[in-house]
Amino acid sequence: RKKLVEVSKYFDRYSEEEVKDVYEKASEIRIAYKMKEQEEKTLRSKRSSLEVNLKQAEDILRSAEKLISQVSVAMNYLAGELGGGAVSDSETSFEFGVQLLETLEHEKRKISREIH
């Protein structure tokens, strides 16, 4: 840039070839700068997109962990590991199992929608 200013200021001191070279170099530098600016803009956009995707993935992970916890509690309940809370009547136990499976299936579909 300094060289360009000097050549422009003292135009009569430099040959036509020197002036041409300085202007060509300045033009090349300007083009390279604009390309780097565009590259930076593209990279910033990609970073923003990745941050959004990461946030969504973290939300999905929390939902999946919650679902795993719920399934674990339900499995323990059905296995009778919660002590006095076990269901004794087989018909009531069956209805509870069906309801539990429907709930789990609903949660599974919900998480699947969030992933896609």
Coordinates of N, CA, C and O in Angstrom, one line a residue:
R1 N 0.8 -1.2 0.0 CA 0.0 0.0 0.0 C 0.9 1.3 0.0 O 0.6 2.2 -0.7
K2 N 1.9 1.2 0.8 CA 2.8 2.4 0.9 C 3.5 2.6 -0.5 O 3.7 3.7 -0.9
K3 N 3.9 1.5 -1.1 CA 4.5 1.5 -2.4 C 3.5 2.1 -3.4 O 3.9 3.0 -4.3
L4 N 2.3 1.8 -3.4 CA 1.3 2.3 -4.3 C 1.1 3.8 -4.1 O 1.0 4.6 -5.0
V5 N 1.1 4.2 -2.8 CA 1.0 5.7 -2.5 C 2.2 6.4 -3.1 O 2.0 7.5 -3.7
E6 N 3.3 5.8 -2.8 CA 4.6 6.5 -3.3 C 4.6 6.6 -4.8 O 4.9 7.7 -5.4
V7 N 4.2 5.5 -5.5 CA 4.2 5.5 -7.0 C 3.2 6.5 -7.5 O 3.4 7.3 -8.4
S8 N 2.0 6.6 -6.8 CA 1.0 7.5 -7.3 C 1.4 9.0 -7.0 O 1.2 9.9 -7.9
K9 N 2.1 9.2 -5.9 CA 2.5 10.6 -5.6 C 3.7 11.0 -6.5 O 3.7 12.2 -6.9
Y10 N 4.6 10.1 -6.7 CA 5.8 10.5 -7.6 C 5.7 9.7 -8.9 O 6.7 9.0 -9.3
F11 N 4.6 9.9 -9.5 CA 4.3 9.1 -10.8 C 5.5 9.3 -11.8 O 5.8 8.4 -12.5
D12 N 6.0 10.5 -11.9 CA 7.0 10.8 -12.9 C 8.3 10.2 -12.6 O 9.2 10.1 -13.5
R13 N 8.6 9.7 -11.4 CA 9.9 9.1 -11.1 C 10.0 7.7 -11.5 O 11.1 7.1 -11.5
Y14 N 8.9 7.0 -11.7 CA 8.9 5.6 -12.0 C 8.6 5.3 -13.5 O 7.8 6.0 -14.1
S15 N 9.1 4.2 -13.9 CA 8.9 3.8 -15.3 C 7.4 3.3 -15.4 O 6.8 2.9 -14.4
E16 N 7.0 3.2 -16.6 CA 5.6 2.7 -16.9 C 5.5 1.2 -16.4 O 4.5 0.8 -15.8
E17 N 6.6 0.5 -16.6 CA 6.6 -0.9 -16.1 C 6.5 -1.1 -14.6 O 5.8 -1.9 -14.1
E18 N 7.2 -0.2 -13.9 CA 7.2 -0.2 -12.4 C 5.8 0.2 -11.9 O 5.3 -0.5 -11.0
V19 N 5.2 1.2 -12.5 CA 3.9 1.6 -12.1 C 2.9 0.5 -12.4 O 2.0 0.2 -11.5
K20 N 3.0 -0.1 -13.5 CA 2.1 -1.2 -13.9 C 2.2 -2.4 -12.9 O 1.2 -2.9 -12.4
D21 N 3.5 -2.7 -12.5 CA 3.7 -3.8 -11.5 C 3.1 -3.5 -10.2 O 2.5 -4.4 -9.5
V22 N 3.3 -2.3 -9.7 CA 2.8 -1.9 -8.4 C 1.2 -2.0 -8.4 O 0.6 -2.5 -7.5
Y23 N 0.6 -1.5 -9.5 CA -0.8 -1.5 -9.5 C -1.4 -2.9 -9.6 O -2.4 -3.3 -9.1
E24 N -0.7 -3.8 -10.4 CA -1.1 -5.2 -10.5 C -1.0 -5.9 -9.1 O -1.9 -6.7 -8.8
K25 N 0.1 -5.6 -8.4 CA 0.3 -6.3 -7.1 C -0.8 -5.8 -6.2 O -1.3 -6.6 -5.4
A26 N -1.1 -4.5 -6.2 CA -2.2 -3.9 -5.3 C -3.5 -4.6 -5.7 O -4.3 -4.9 -4.8
S27 N -3.7 -4.8 -7.0 CA -5.0 -5.4 -7.4 C -5.0 -6.9 -6.9 O -6.1 -7.4 -6.4
E28 N -3.9 -7.6 -7.0 CA -3.9 -9.0 -6.6 C -4.1 -9.1 -5.1 O -4.9 -10.0 -4.6
I29 N -3.5 -8.2 -4.3 CA -3.7 -8.2 -2.9 C -5.2 -7.9 -2.5 O -5.7 -8.5 -1.6
R30 N -5.8 -6.9 -3.2 CA -7.2 -6.6 -3.0 C -8.1 -7.8 -3.3 O -9.0 -8.1 -2.5
I31 N -7.8 -8.5 -4.3 CA -8.6 -9.7 -4.7 C -8.4 -10.8 -3.6 O -9.4 -11.4 -3.2
A32 N -7.2 -11.0 -3.2 CA -7.0 -12.0 -2.2 C -7.7 -11.6 -0.9 O -8.2 -12.5 -0.2
Y33 N -7.6 -10.4 -0.6 CA -8.3 -9.9 0.7 C -9.8 -10.1 0.6 O -10.4 -10.6 1.5
K34 N -10.4 -9.8 -0.5 CA -11.9 -10.0 -0.7 C -12.2 -11.5 -0.6 O -13.2 -11.9 -0.1
M35 N -11.3 -12.4 -1.2 CA -11.6 -13.8 -1.1 C -11.5 -14.3 0.3 O -12.3 -15.1 0.7
K36 N -10.6 -13.8 1.1 CA -10.4 -14.2 2.5 C -11.6 -13.7 3.3 O -12.1 -14.4 4.2
E37 N -12.1 -12.5 3.0 CA -13.3 -12.0 3.6 C -14.5 -12.9 3.4 O -15.3 -13.2 4.3
Q38 N -14.7 -13.3 2.1 CA -15.8 -14.2 1.8 C -15.6 -15.6 2.5 O -16.6 -16.1 3.0
E39 N -14.4 -16.1 2.5 CA -14.1 -17.3 3.2 C -14.4 -17.2 4.7 O -15.0 -18.1 5.3
E40 N -14.1 -16.1 5.3 CA -14.4 -15.8 6.7 C -15.9 -15.8 6.9 O -16.4 -16.4 7.9
K41 N -16.7 -15.2 6.0 CA -18.1 -15.1 6.2 C -18.7 -16.5 6.1 O -19.6 -16.9 6.8
T42 N -18.2 -17.3 5.1 CA -18.7 -18.7 5.0 C -18.4 -19.5 6.2 O -19.3 -20.3 6.7
L43 N -17.2 -19.4 6.8 CA -16.8 -20.2 8.0 C -17.6 -19.7 9.2 O -18.0 -20.6 10.0
R44 N -17.9 -18.4 9.3 CA -18.8 -18.0 10.4 C -20.2 -18.6 10.3 O -20.8 -19.0 11.3
S45 N -20.7 -18.6 9.1 CA -22.0 -19.2 8.8 C -22.0 -20.7 9.2 O -23.0 -21.2 9.9
K46 N -21.0 -21.4 8.8 CA -20.9 -22.8 9.1 C -20.8 -23.0 10.6 O -21.4 -23.9 11.2
R47 N -20.0 -22.2 11.3 CA -19.9 -22.3 12.8 C -21.2 -22.1 13.4 O -21.6 -22.8 14.3
S48 N -22.0 -21.1 13.0 CA -23.3 -20.8 13.6 C -24.2 -22.0 13.4 O -24.9 -22.4 14.3
S49 N -24.2 -22.6 12.2 CA -25.0 -23.8 11.9 C -24.6 -24.9 12.8 O -25.5 -25.6 13.3
L50 N -23.3 -25.1 13.0 CA -22.8 -26.2 13.8 C -23.2 -26.0 15.3 O -23.6 -26.9 16.0
E51 N -23.2 -24.7 15.7 CA -23.6 -24.4 17.1 C -25.1 -24.8 17.3 O -25.5 -25.3 18.3
V52 N -25.9 -24.4 16.3 CA -27.4 -24.8 16.4 C -27.5 -26.3 16.4 O -28.3 -26.8 17.2
N53 N -26.8 -27.0 15.6 CA -26.9 -28.4 15.5 C -26.5 -29.1 16.8 O -27.1 -30.0 17.3
L54 N -25.4 -28.5 17.4 CA -24.9 -29.0 18.7 C -26.0 -28.8 19.8 O -26.2 -29.7 20.6
K55 N -26.6 -27.6 19.8 CA -27.6 -27.4 20.8 C -28.8 -28.4 20.7 O -29.3 -28.9 21.7
Q56 N -29.2 -28.6 19.4 CA -30.3 -29.6 19.2 C -29.8 -31.0 19.6 O -30.6 -31.7 20.3
A57 N -28.6 -31.4 19.4 CA -28.1 -32.7 19.8 C -28.1 -32.8 21.3 O -28.4 -33.8 21.8
E58 N -27.7 -31.7 22.0 CA -27.7 -31.7 23.4 C -29.1 -31.9 24.0 O -29.3 -32.6 24.9
D59 N -30.1 -31.2 23.4 CA -31.4 -31.3 23.8 C -32.0 -32.8 23.6 O -32.6 -33.3 24.5
I60 N -31.6 -33.3 22.5 CA -32.0 -34.7 22.2 C -31.4 -35.7 23.2 O -32.0 -36.6 23.7
L61 N -30.1 -35.4 23.5 CA -29.4 -36.3 24.4 C -30.1 -36.2 25.8 O -30.3 -37.3 26.4
R62 N -30.5 -35.0 26.2 CA -31.2 -34.9 27.5 C -32.5 -35.6 27.5 O -32.9 -36.3 28.5
S63 N -33.2 -35.5 26.4 CA -34.5 -36.3 26.3 C -34.3 -37.8 26.3 O -35.0 -38.5 26.9
A64 N -33.2 -38.2 25.6 CA -32.9 -39.7 25.6 C -32.5 -40.2 27.0 O -33.0 -41.3 27.4
E65 N -31.7 -39.4 27.7 CA -31.4 -39.8 29.0 C -32.6 -39.8 30.0 O -32.7 -40.7 30.8
K66 N -33.5 -38.9 29.8 CA -34.7 -38.9 30.6 C -35.5 -40.1 30.3 O -36.1 -40.8 31.2
L67 N -35.6 -40.5 29.0 CA -36.4 -41.6 28.6 C -35.7 -42.9 29.1 O -36.4 -43.8 29.6
I68 N -34.4 -43.0 29.1 CA -33.7 -44.2 29.6 C -34.0 -44.3 31.1 O -34.3 -45.4 31.6
S69 N -34.0 -43.2 31.8 CA -34.3 -43.2 33.2 C -35.7 -43.7 33.5 O -36.0 -44.6 34.4
Q70 N -36.7 -43.3 32.7 CA -38.1 -43.7 32.8 C -38.3 -45.2 32.5 O -39.0 -45.9 33.2
V71 N -37.6 -45.6 31.5 CA -37.7 -47.0 31.1 C -37.1 -47.9 32.3 O -37.6 -48.9 32.6
S72 N -36.0 -47.4 32.8 CA -35.3 -48.2 33.9 C -36.3 -48.3 35.1 O -36.4 -49.4 35.7
V73 N -36.9 -47.2 35.5 CA -37.9 -47.2 36.6 C -39.0 -48.2 36.3 O -39.4 -49.0 37.1
A74 N -39.5 -48.1 35.1 CA -40.6 -49.0 34.7 C -40.2 -50.4 34.7 O -41.0 -51.3 35.2
M75 N -39.0 -50.7 34.2 CA -38.6 -52.1 34.2 C -38.4 -52.6 35.6 O -38.7 -53.8 35.9
N76 N -37.8 -51.8 36.5 CA -37.7 -52.2 37.9 C -39.0 -52.4 38.6 O -39.2 -53.3 39.3
Y77 N -40.0 -51.6 38.2 CA -41.3 -51.7 38.8 C -41.9 -53.0 38.3 O -42.5 -53.8 39.1
L78 N -41.8 -53.3 37.0 CA -42.4 -54.5 36.5 C -41.7 -55.8 37.0 O -42.3 -56.8 37.2
A79 N -40.4 -55.6 37.3 CA -39.7 -56.8 37.9 C -39.9 -56.9 39.4 O -39.4 -57.9 40.0
G80 N -40.7 -56.0 39.9 CA -41.0 -56.1 41.3 C -39.9 -55.7 42.3 O -39.9 -56.0 43.5
E81 N -39.0 -54.9 41.8 CA -37.9 -54.4 42.6 C -38.2 -53.2 43.4 O -37.3 -52.7 44.2
L82 N -39.4 -52.6 43.3 CA -39.7 -51.5 44.1 C -40.3 -51.8 45.4 O -40.8 -51.0 46.1
G83 N -40.4 -53.1 45.8 CA -40.9 -53.5 47.1 C -42.4 -53.6 47.0 O -43.0 -54.4 46.2
G84 N -43.1 -53.0 48.0 CA -44.6 -53.2 48.1 C -45.4 -52.6 47.0 O -46.6 -52.8 47.0
G85 N -44.8 -52.0 46.0 CA -45.6 -51.4 45.0 C -45.9 -52.3 43.8 O -46.6 -51.9 42.8
A86 N -45.5 -53.5 43.9 CA -45.8 -54.5 42.8 C -47.2 -54.8 42.6 O -48.0 -54.9 43.6
V87 N -47.6 -54.9 41.4 CA -49.1 -55.2 41.1 C -49.3 -56.7 41.3 O -48.6 -57.5 40.7
S88 N -50.4 -57.0 42.0 CA -50.6 -58.4 42.2 C -51.6 -59.0 41.2 O -51.5 -60.2 40.8
D89 N -52.6 -58.3 40.8 CA -53.6 -58.8 39.9 C -53.0 -58.9 38.5 O -52.5 -57.9 38.0
S90 N -53.1 -60.0 37.9 CA -52.4 -60.2 36.6 C -53.1 -59.3 35.5 O -52.4 -58.8 34.6
E91 N -54.4 -59.1 35.6 CA -55.1 -58.3 34.6 C -54.7 -56.8 34.7 O -54.4 -56.1 33.7
T92 N -54.6 -56.3 35.9 CA -54.2 -54.9 36.2 C -52.7 -54.8 35.7 O -52.3 -53.8 35.2
S93 N -51.9 -55.8 36.0 CA -50.5 -55.8 35.6 C -50.4 -55.7 34.1 O -49.6 -55.0 33.5
F94 N -51.2 -56.5 33.4 CA -51.2 -56.5 31.9 C -51.6 -55.1 31.4 O -51.0 -54.6 30.5
E95 N -52.7 -54.5 31.9 CA -53.1 -53.2 31.5 C -52.0 -52.1 31.7 O -51.8 -51.3 30.9
F96 N -51.4 -52.3 32.9 CA -50.3 -51.3 33.2 C -49.2 -51.5 32.2 O -48.6 -50.5 31.7
G97 N -48.8 -52.7 31.9 CA -47.8 -53.0 30.9 C -48.1 -52.4 29.5 O -47.2 -51.8 28.9
V98 N -49.3 -52.6 29.1 CA -49.7 -52.1 27.8 C -49.6 -50.6 27.8 O -49.1 -49.9 26.8
Q99 N -50.1 -49.9 28.8 CA -50.1 -48.5 29.0 C -48.6 -48.0 29.0 O -48.3 -47.0 28.3
L100 N -47.8 -48.7 29.7 CA -46.4 -48.3 29.8 C -45.7 -48.4 28.4 O -45.0 -47.5 28.0
L101 N -46.0 -49.5 27.7 CA -45.4 -49.7 26.3 C -45.9 -48.6 25.4 O -45.1 -48.1 24.6
E102 N -47.1 -48.2 25.5 CA -47.7 -47.2 24.6 C -47.0 -45.8 24.9 O -46.6 -45.1 24.0
T103 N -46.8 -45.6 26.2 CA -46.1 -44.3 26.6 C -44.6 -44.3 26.1 O -44.2 -43.3 25.6
L104 N -44.0 -45.5 26.3 CA -42.6 -45.6 25.8 C -42.5 -45.4 24.3 O -41.6 -44.7 23.7
E105 N -43.4 -46.0 23.6 CA -43.5 -45.9 22.1 C -43.7 -44.4 21.7 O -43.1 -43.9 20.7
H106 N -44.6 -43.7 22.4 CA -44.8 -42.3 22.1 C -43.6 -41.5 22.3 O -43.2 -40.7 21.5
E107 N -42.8 -41.8 23.4 CA -41.6 -41.0 23.7 C -40.6 -41.3 22.6 O -39.8 -40.5 22.2
K108 N -40.5 -42.6 22.2 CA -39.5 -43.0 21.2 C -39.8 -42.3 19.8 O -38.9 -41.8 19.2
R109 N -41.1 -42.1 19.5 CA -41.5 -41.4 18.2 C -41.1 -39.9 18.4 O -40.6 -39.3 17.5
K110 N -41.4 -39.4 19.6 CA -41.1 -38.0 19.8 C -39.6 -37.7 19.6 O -39.2 -36.7 19.0
I111 N -38.7 -38.5 20.2 CA -37.3 -38.4 20.1 C -36.9 -38.6 18.7 O -36.0 -37.8 18.1
S112 N -37.4 -39.5 18.0 CA -37.1 -39.7 16.6 C -37.4 -38.5 15.7 O -36.6 -38.1 14.9
R113 N -38.6 -37.9 16.0 CA -38.9 -36.6 15.3 C -37.9 -35.5 15.6 O -37.5 -34.8 14.7
E114 N -37.5 -35.4 16.8 CA -36.5 -34.4 17.2 C -35.2 -34.6 16.5 O -34.5 -33.7 16.1
I115 N -34.8 -35.9 16.3 CA -33.5 -36.2 15.7 C -33.6 -35.8 14.2 O -32.6 -35.2 13.7
H116 N -34.7 -36.0 13.6 CA -34.8 -35.7 12.2 C -35.3 -34.3 12.0 O -35.0 -33.5 11.2

